[in-house]
Short mmCIF file of C-alpha atoms in Angstrom, two decimals:
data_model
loop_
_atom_site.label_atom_id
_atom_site.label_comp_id
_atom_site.label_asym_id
_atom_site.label_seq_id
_atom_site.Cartn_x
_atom_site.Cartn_y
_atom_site.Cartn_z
CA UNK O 12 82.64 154.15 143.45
CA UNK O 13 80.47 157.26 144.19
CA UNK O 14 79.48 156.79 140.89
CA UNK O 15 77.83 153.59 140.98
CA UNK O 16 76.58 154.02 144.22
CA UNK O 17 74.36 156.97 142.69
CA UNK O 18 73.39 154.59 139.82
CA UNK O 19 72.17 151.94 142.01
CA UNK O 20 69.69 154.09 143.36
CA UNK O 21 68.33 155.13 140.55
CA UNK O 22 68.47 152.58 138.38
CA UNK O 23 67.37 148.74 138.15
CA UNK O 24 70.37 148.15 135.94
CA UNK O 25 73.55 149.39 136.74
CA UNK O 26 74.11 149.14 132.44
CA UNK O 27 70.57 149.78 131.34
CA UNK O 28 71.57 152.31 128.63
CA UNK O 29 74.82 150.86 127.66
CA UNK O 30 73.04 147.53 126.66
CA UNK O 31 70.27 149.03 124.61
CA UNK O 32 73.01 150.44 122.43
CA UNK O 33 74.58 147.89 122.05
CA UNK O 34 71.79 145.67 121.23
CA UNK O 35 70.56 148.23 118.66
CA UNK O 36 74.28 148.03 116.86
CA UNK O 37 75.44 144.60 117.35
CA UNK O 38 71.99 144.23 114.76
CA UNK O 39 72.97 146.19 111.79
CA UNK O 40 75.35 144.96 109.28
CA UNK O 41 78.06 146.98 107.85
CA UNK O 42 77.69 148.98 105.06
CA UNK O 43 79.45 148.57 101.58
CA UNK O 44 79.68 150.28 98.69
CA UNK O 45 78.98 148.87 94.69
CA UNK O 46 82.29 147.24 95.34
CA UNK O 47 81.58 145.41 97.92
CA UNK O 48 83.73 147.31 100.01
CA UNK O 49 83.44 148.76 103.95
CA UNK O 50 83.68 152.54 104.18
CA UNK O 51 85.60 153.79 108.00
CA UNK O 52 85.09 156.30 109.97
CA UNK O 53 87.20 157.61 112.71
CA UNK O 54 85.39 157.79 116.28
CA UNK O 55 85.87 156.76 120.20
CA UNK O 56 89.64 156.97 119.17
CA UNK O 57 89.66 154.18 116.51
CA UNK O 58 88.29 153.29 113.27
CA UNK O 59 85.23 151.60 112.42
CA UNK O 60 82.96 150.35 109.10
CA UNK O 61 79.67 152.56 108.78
CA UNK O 62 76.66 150.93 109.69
CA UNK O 63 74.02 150.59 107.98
CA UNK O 64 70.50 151.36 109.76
CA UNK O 65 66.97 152.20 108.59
CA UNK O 66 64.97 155.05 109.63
CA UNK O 67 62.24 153.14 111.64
CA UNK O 68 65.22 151.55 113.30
CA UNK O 69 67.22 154.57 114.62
CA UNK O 70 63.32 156.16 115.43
CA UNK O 71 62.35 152.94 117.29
CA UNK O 72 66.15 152.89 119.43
CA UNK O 73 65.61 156.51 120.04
CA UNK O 74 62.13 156.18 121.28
CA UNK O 75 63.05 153.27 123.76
CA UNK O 76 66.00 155.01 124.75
CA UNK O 77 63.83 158.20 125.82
CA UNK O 78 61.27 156.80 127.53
CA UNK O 79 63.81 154.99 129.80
CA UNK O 80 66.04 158.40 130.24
CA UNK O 81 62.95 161.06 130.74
CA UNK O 82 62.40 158.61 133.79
CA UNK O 83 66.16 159.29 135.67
CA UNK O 84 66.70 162.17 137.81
CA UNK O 85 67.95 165.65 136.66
CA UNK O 86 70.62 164.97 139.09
CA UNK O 87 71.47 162.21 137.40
CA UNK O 88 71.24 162.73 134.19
CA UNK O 89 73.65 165.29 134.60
CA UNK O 90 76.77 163.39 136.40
CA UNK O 91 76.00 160.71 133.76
CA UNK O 92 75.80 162.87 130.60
CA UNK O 93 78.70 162.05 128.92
CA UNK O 94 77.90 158.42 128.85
CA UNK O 95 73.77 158.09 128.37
CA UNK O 96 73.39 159.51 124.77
CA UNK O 97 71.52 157.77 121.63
CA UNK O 98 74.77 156.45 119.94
CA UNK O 99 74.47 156.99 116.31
CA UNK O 100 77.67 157.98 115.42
CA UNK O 101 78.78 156.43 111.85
CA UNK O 102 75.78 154.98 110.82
CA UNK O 103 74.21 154.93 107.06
CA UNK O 104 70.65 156.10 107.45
CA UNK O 105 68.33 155.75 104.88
CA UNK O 106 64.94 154.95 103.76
CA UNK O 107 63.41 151.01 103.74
CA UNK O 108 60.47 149.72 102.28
CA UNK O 109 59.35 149.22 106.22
CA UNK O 110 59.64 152.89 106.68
CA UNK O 111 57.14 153.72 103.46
CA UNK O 112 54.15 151.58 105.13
CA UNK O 113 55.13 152.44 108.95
CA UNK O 114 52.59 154.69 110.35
CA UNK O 115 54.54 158.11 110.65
CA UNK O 116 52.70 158.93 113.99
CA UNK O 117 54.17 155.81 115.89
CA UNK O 118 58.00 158.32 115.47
CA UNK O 119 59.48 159.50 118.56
CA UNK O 120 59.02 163.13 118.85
CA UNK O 121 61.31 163.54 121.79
CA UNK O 122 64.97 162.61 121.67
CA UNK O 123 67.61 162.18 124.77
CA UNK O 124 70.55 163.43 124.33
CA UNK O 125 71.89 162.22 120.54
CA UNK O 126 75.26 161.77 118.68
CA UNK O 127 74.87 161.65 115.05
CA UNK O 128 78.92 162.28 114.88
CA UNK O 129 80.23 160.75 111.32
CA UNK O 130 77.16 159.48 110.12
CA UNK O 131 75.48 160.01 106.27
CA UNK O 132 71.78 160.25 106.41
CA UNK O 133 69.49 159.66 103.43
CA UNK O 134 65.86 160.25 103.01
CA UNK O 135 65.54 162.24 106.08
CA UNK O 136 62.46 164.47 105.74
CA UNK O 137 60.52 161.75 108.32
CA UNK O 138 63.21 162.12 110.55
CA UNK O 139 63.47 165.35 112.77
CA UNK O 140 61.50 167.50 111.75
CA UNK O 141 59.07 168.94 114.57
CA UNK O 142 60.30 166.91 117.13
CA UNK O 143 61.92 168.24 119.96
CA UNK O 144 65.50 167.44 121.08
CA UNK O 145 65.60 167.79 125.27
CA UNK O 146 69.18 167.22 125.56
CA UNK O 147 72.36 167.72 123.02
CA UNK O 148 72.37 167.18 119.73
CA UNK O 149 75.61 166.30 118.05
CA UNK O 150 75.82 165.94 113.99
CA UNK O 151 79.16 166.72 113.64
CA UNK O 152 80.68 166.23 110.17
CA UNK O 153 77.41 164.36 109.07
CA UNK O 154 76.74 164.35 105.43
CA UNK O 155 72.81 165.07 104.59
CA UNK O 156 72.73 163.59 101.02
CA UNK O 157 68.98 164.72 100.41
CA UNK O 158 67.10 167.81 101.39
CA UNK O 159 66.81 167.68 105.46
CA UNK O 160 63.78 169.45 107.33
CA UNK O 161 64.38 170.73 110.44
CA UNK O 162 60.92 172.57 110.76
CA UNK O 163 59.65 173.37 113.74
CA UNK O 164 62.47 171.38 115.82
CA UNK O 165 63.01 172.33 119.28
CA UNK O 166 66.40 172.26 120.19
CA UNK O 167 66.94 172.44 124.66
CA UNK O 168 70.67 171.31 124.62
CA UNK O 169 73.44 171.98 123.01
CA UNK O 170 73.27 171.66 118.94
CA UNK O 171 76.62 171.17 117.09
CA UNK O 172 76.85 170.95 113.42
CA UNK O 173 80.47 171.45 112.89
CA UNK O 174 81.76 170.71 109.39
CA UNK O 175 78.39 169.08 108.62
CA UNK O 176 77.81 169.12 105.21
CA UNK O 177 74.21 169.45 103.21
CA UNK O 178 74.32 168.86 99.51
CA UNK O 179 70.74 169.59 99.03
CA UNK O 180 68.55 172.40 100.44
CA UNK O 181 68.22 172.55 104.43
CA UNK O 182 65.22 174.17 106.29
CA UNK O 183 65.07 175.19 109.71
CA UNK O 184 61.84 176.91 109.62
CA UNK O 185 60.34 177.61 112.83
CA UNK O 186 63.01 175.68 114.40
CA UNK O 187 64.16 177.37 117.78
CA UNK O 188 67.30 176.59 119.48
CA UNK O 189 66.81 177.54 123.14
CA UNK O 190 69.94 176.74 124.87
CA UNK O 191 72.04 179.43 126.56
CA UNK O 192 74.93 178.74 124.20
CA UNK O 193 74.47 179.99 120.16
CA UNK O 194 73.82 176.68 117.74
CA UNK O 195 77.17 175.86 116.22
CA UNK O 196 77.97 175.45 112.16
CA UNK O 197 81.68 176.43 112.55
CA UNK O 198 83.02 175.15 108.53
CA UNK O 199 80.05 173.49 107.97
CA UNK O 200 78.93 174.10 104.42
CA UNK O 201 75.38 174.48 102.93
CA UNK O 202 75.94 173.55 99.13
CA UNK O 203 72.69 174.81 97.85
CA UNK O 204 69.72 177.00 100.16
CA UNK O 205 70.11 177.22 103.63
CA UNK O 206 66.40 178.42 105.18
CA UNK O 207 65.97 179.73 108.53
CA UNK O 208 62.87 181.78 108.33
CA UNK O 209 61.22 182.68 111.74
CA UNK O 210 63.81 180.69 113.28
CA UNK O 211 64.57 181.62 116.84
CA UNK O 212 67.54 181.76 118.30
CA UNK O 213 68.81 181.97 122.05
CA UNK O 214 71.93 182.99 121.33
CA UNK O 215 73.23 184.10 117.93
CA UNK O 216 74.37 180.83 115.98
CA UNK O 217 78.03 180.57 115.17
CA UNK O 218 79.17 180.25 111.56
CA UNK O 219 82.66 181.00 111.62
CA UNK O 220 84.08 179.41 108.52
CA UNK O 221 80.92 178.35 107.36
CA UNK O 222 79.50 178.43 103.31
CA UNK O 223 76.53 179.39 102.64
CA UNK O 224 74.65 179.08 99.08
CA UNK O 225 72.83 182.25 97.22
CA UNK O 226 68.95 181.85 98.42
CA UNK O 227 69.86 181.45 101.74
CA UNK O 228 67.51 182.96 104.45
CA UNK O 229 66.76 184.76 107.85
CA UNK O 230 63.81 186.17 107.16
CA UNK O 231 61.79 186.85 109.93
CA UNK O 232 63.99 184.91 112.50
CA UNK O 233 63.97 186.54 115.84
CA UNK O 234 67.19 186.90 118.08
CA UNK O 235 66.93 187.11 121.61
CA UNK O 236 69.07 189.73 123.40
CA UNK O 237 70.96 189.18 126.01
CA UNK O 238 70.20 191.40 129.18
CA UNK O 239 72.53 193.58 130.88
CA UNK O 240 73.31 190.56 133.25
CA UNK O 241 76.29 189.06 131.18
CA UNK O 242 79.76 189.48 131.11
CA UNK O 243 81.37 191.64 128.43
CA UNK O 244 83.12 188.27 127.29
CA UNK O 245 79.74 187.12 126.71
CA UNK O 246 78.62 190.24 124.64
CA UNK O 247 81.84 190.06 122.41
CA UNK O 248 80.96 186.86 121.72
CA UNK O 249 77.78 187.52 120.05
CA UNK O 250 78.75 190.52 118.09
CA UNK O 251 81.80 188.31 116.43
CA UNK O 252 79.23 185.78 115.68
CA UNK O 253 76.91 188.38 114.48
CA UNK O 254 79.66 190.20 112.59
CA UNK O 255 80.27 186.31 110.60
CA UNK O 256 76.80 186.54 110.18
CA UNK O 257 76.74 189.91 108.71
CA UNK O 258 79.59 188.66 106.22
CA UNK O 259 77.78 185.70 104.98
CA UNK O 260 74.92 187.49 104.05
CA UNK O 261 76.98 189.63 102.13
CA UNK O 262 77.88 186.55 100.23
CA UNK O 263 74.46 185.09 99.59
CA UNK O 264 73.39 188.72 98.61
CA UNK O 265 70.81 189.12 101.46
CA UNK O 266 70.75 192.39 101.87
CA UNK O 267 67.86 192.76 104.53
CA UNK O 268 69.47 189.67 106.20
CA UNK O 269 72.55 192.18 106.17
CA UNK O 270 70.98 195.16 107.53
CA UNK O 271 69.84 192.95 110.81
CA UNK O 272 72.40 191.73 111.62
CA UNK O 273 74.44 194.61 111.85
CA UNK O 274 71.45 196.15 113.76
CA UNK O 275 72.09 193.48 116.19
CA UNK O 276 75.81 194.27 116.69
CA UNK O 277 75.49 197.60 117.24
CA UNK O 278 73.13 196.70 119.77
CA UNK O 279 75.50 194.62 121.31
CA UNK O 280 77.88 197.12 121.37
CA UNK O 281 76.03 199.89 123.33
CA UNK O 282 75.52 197.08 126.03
CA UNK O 283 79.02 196.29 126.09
CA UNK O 284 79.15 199.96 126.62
CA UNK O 285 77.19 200.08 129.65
CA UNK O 286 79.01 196.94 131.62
CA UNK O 287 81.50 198.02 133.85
CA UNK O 288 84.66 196.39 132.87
CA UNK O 289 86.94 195.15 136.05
CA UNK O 290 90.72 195.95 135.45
CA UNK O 291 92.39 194.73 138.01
CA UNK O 292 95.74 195.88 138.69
CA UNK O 293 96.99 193.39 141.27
CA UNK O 294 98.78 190.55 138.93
CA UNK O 295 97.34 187.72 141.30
CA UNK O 296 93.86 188.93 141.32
CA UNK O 297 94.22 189.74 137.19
CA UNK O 298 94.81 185.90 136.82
CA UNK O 299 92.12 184.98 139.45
CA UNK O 300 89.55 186.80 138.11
CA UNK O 301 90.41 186.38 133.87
CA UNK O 302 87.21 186.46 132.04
CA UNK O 303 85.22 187.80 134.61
CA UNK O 304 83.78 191.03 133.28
CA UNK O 305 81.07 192.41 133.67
CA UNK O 306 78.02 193.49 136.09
CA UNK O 307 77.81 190.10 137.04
CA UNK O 308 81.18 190.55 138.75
CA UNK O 309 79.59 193.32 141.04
CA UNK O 310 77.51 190.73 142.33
CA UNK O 311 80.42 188.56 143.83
CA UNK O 312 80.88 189.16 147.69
CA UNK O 313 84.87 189.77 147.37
CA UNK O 314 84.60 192.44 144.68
CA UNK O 315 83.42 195.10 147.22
CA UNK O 316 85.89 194.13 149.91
CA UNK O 317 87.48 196.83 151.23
CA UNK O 318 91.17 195.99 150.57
CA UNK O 319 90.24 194.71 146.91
CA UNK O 320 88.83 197.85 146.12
CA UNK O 321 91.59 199.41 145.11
CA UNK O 322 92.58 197.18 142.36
CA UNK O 323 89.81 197.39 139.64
CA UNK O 324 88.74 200.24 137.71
CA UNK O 325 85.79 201.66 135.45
CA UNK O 326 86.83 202.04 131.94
CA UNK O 327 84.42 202.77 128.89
CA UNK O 328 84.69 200.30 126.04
CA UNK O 329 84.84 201.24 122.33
CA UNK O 330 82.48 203.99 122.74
CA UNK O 331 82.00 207.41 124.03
CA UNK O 332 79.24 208.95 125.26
CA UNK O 333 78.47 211.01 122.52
CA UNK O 334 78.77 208.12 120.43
CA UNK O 335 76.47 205.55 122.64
CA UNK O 336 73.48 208.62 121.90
CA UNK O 337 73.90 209.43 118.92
CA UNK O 338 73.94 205.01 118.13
CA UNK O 339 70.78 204.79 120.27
CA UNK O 340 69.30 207.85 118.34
CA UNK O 341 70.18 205.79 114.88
CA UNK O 342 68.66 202.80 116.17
CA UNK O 343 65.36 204.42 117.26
CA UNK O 344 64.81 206.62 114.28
CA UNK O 345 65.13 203.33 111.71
CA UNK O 346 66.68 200.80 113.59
CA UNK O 347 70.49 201.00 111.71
CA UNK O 348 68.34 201.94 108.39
CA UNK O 349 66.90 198.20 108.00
CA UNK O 350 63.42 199.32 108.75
CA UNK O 351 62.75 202.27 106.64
CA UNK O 352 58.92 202.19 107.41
CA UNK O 353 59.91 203.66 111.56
CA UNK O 354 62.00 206.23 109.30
CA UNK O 355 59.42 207.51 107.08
CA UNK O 356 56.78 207.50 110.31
CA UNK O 357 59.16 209.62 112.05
CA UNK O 358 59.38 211.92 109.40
CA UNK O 359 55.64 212.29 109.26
CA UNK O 360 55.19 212.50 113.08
CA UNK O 361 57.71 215.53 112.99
CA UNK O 362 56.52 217.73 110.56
CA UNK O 363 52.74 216.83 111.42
CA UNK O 364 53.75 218.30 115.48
CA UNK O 365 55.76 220.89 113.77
CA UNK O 366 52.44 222.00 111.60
CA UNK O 367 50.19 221.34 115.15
CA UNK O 368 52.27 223.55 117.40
CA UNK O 369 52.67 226.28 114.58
CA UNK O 370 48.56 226.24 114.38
CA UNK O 371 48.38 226.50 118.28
CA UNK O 372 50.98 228.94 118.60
CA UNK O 373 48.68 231.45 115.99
CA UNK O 374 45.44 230.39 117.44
CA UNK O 375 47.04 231.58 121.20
CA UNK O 376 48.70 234.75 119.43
CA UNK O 377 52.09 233.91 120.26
CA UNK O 378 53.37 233.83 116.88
CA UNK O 379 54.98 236.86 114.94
CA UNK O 380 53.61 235.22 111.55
CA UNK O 381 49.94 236.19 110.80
CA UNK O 382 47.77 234.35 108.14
CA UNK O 383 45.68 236.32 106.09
CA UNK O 384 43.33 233.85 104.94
CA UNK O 385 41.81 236.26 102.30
CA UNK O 386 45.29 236.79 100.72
CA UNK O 387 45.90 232.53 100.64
CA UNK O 388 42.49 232.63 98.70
CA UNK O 389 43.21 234.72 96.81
CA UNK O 390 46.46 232.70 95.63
CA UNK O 391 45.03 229.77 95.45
CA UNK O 392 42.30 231.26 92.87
CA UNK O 393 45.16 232.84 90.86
CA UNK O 394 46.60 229.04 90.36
CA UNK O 395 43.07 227.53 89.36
CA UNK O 396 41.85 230.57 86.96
CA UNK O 397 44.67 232.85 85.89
#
């Protein structure tokens, strides 16, 4: 009841959203194979024929469907989320002679919150790339039968790609997937190049049991690191999904790729280093407090309570001392050896000080090594005319 009180207010239709999807799929036709025959997929706890939709369809649904949701309340829009999402789950998507004269700047370039869940999607390259997705994007085990462009996509919600599958190349250059939570391709599988140059990522993505094809890239894509703010559960999440990372390159033979990544991890690891990890030794407050590690945790009121005190403690994680300098020392010197450039500067910046302070030490007479510049000429000389 709460519910629909809060939709009244908001909303001239209680089911505004709910009957523009439904409009949009009681109008497509089912989709059938050369045999005449229905194809199911399983969704919303039954099964159900694939539909079959154009592109300038699904763009023109999605463009009505986001003008009508940018207008609702945040508030709203988030005690409604799991209901008000573009609902293309099991559709057929692919290219009409309408799309081919359609005038390509009439696409939506913002999307609500989308479910491409089950779907196949042909002739996509007018589709998403360098729009902007403000809300989640689902395309969970959706099969991309041509190349797909994600370039320059802006992802603000959730992205999920689980057990998608690409049979031709997929780009994601420039893309940038700014949510708080890493981009998810758990077993999806990339059967030929997978390109994410200058990509940026939020969090690092997460492709645990994922394939990727030889040519694959990162080149130039920029992680952002995670501030000393998080919980250690948070940190340990990013270094396993680096560490898959670091593995996959591996596979596709990108060795710079390689080298980055594991930069990244140890990274990771000196921060998980410096956050305090909470032990607590009272059984009731252990199971209270699971998963809260962390400096985050120093922040919460009950933590420094006098009588609580007692039952946490400081422990150092993986690492010693010693072994957290002598990391940040590797890192600074040629970040984990991927940028041998900083190396080779180092090297130069040494033993050019080392040659400056030896000059100023003999010009001020503190050295016990004189240069007798008659004796060097005469060397030199001997080298040139024997």
């Amino acid at each position: 009841m709460k519910g629909q009180d809060i939709q009244k207010n908001y909303l001239p239709e209680p089911d505004e959203f709910q009957l523009l999807t439904q409009r949009f799929r009681s109008g497509l036709e089912e989709w059938r194979d050369e045999k005449n025959e229905p194809k199911l997929v399983s969704f919303g706890g039954e099964y159900k024929p694939l539909l079959k939709a154009s592109i300038n369809e699904v763009i023109e649904y999605a463009k009505e469907f986001t003008e009508k949701w940018q207008s609702i309340p945040e508030e709203q829009k988030n005690n409604f989320k799991s209901q008000w999402f573009i609902d293309c789950r099991g559709l057929f998507i692919s290219l009409s002679p309408a799309d081919l004269i359609a005038d390509q700047s009439e696409f939506s370039r913002d999307w609500a919150p989308v479910n491409f869940d089950y779907s196949e999607i042909h002739d996509n390259y007018l589709l998403f790339a360098h729009n902007i997705f403000l809300g989640n994007a689902s395309f969970y085990d959706v099969k991309f039968c041509l190349d797909i462009r994600f370039d320059e996509t802006k992802f603000y919600g959730e992205v999920n790609f689980d057990s998608a599958l690409f049979y031709r190349e997929a780009f994601f250059v420039n893309c940038e997937f700014g949510f708080n939570k890493g981009a998810s391709f758990q077993r999806a599988t990339f059967s030929r190049r997978a390109d994410f140059s200058r990509a940026v990522f939020n969090r690092a993505p997460i492709l645990h049991e994922a394939k990727l094809a030889q040519g694959s890239s990162f080149t130039g894509a920029r992680f952002e690191e995670m501030g000393h703010d998080k919980f250690q559960r948070d940190f340990q999440q990013e270094i396993i999904a680096l560490r898959t990372l670091r593995q996959l390159a591996a596979i596709y033979k990108g060795q710079q790729d390689e080298a980055n990544f594991f930069a990244l991890e140890q990274r990771y690891y000196r921060k998980v280093f410096l956050a305090p990890r909470l032990e607590w030794q009272n059984e009731s407050y252990r199971t209270s407090k699971q998963g809260k590690l962390g400096f985050n945790d120093l922040l919460v009121f009950d933590t420094w309570h006098p009588g609580r005190l007692r039952y946490w403690k400081y422990c150092f994680v993986r690492w010693t001392p010693i072994e957290w300098f002598i990391s940040l020392g590797y890192d600074w010197i040629s970040e984990y050896g991927s940028n041998v450039n900083r190396a080779v500067y180092w090297l130069l910046g040494i033993n050019i000080m080392s040659f400056l302070m030896f000059i100023g030490a003999e010009c001020l007479g503190f050295s016990e090594f004189k240069i007798d510049l008659h004796k060097v000429n005469f060397c030199a000389l001997q080298n040139v005319h024997p």
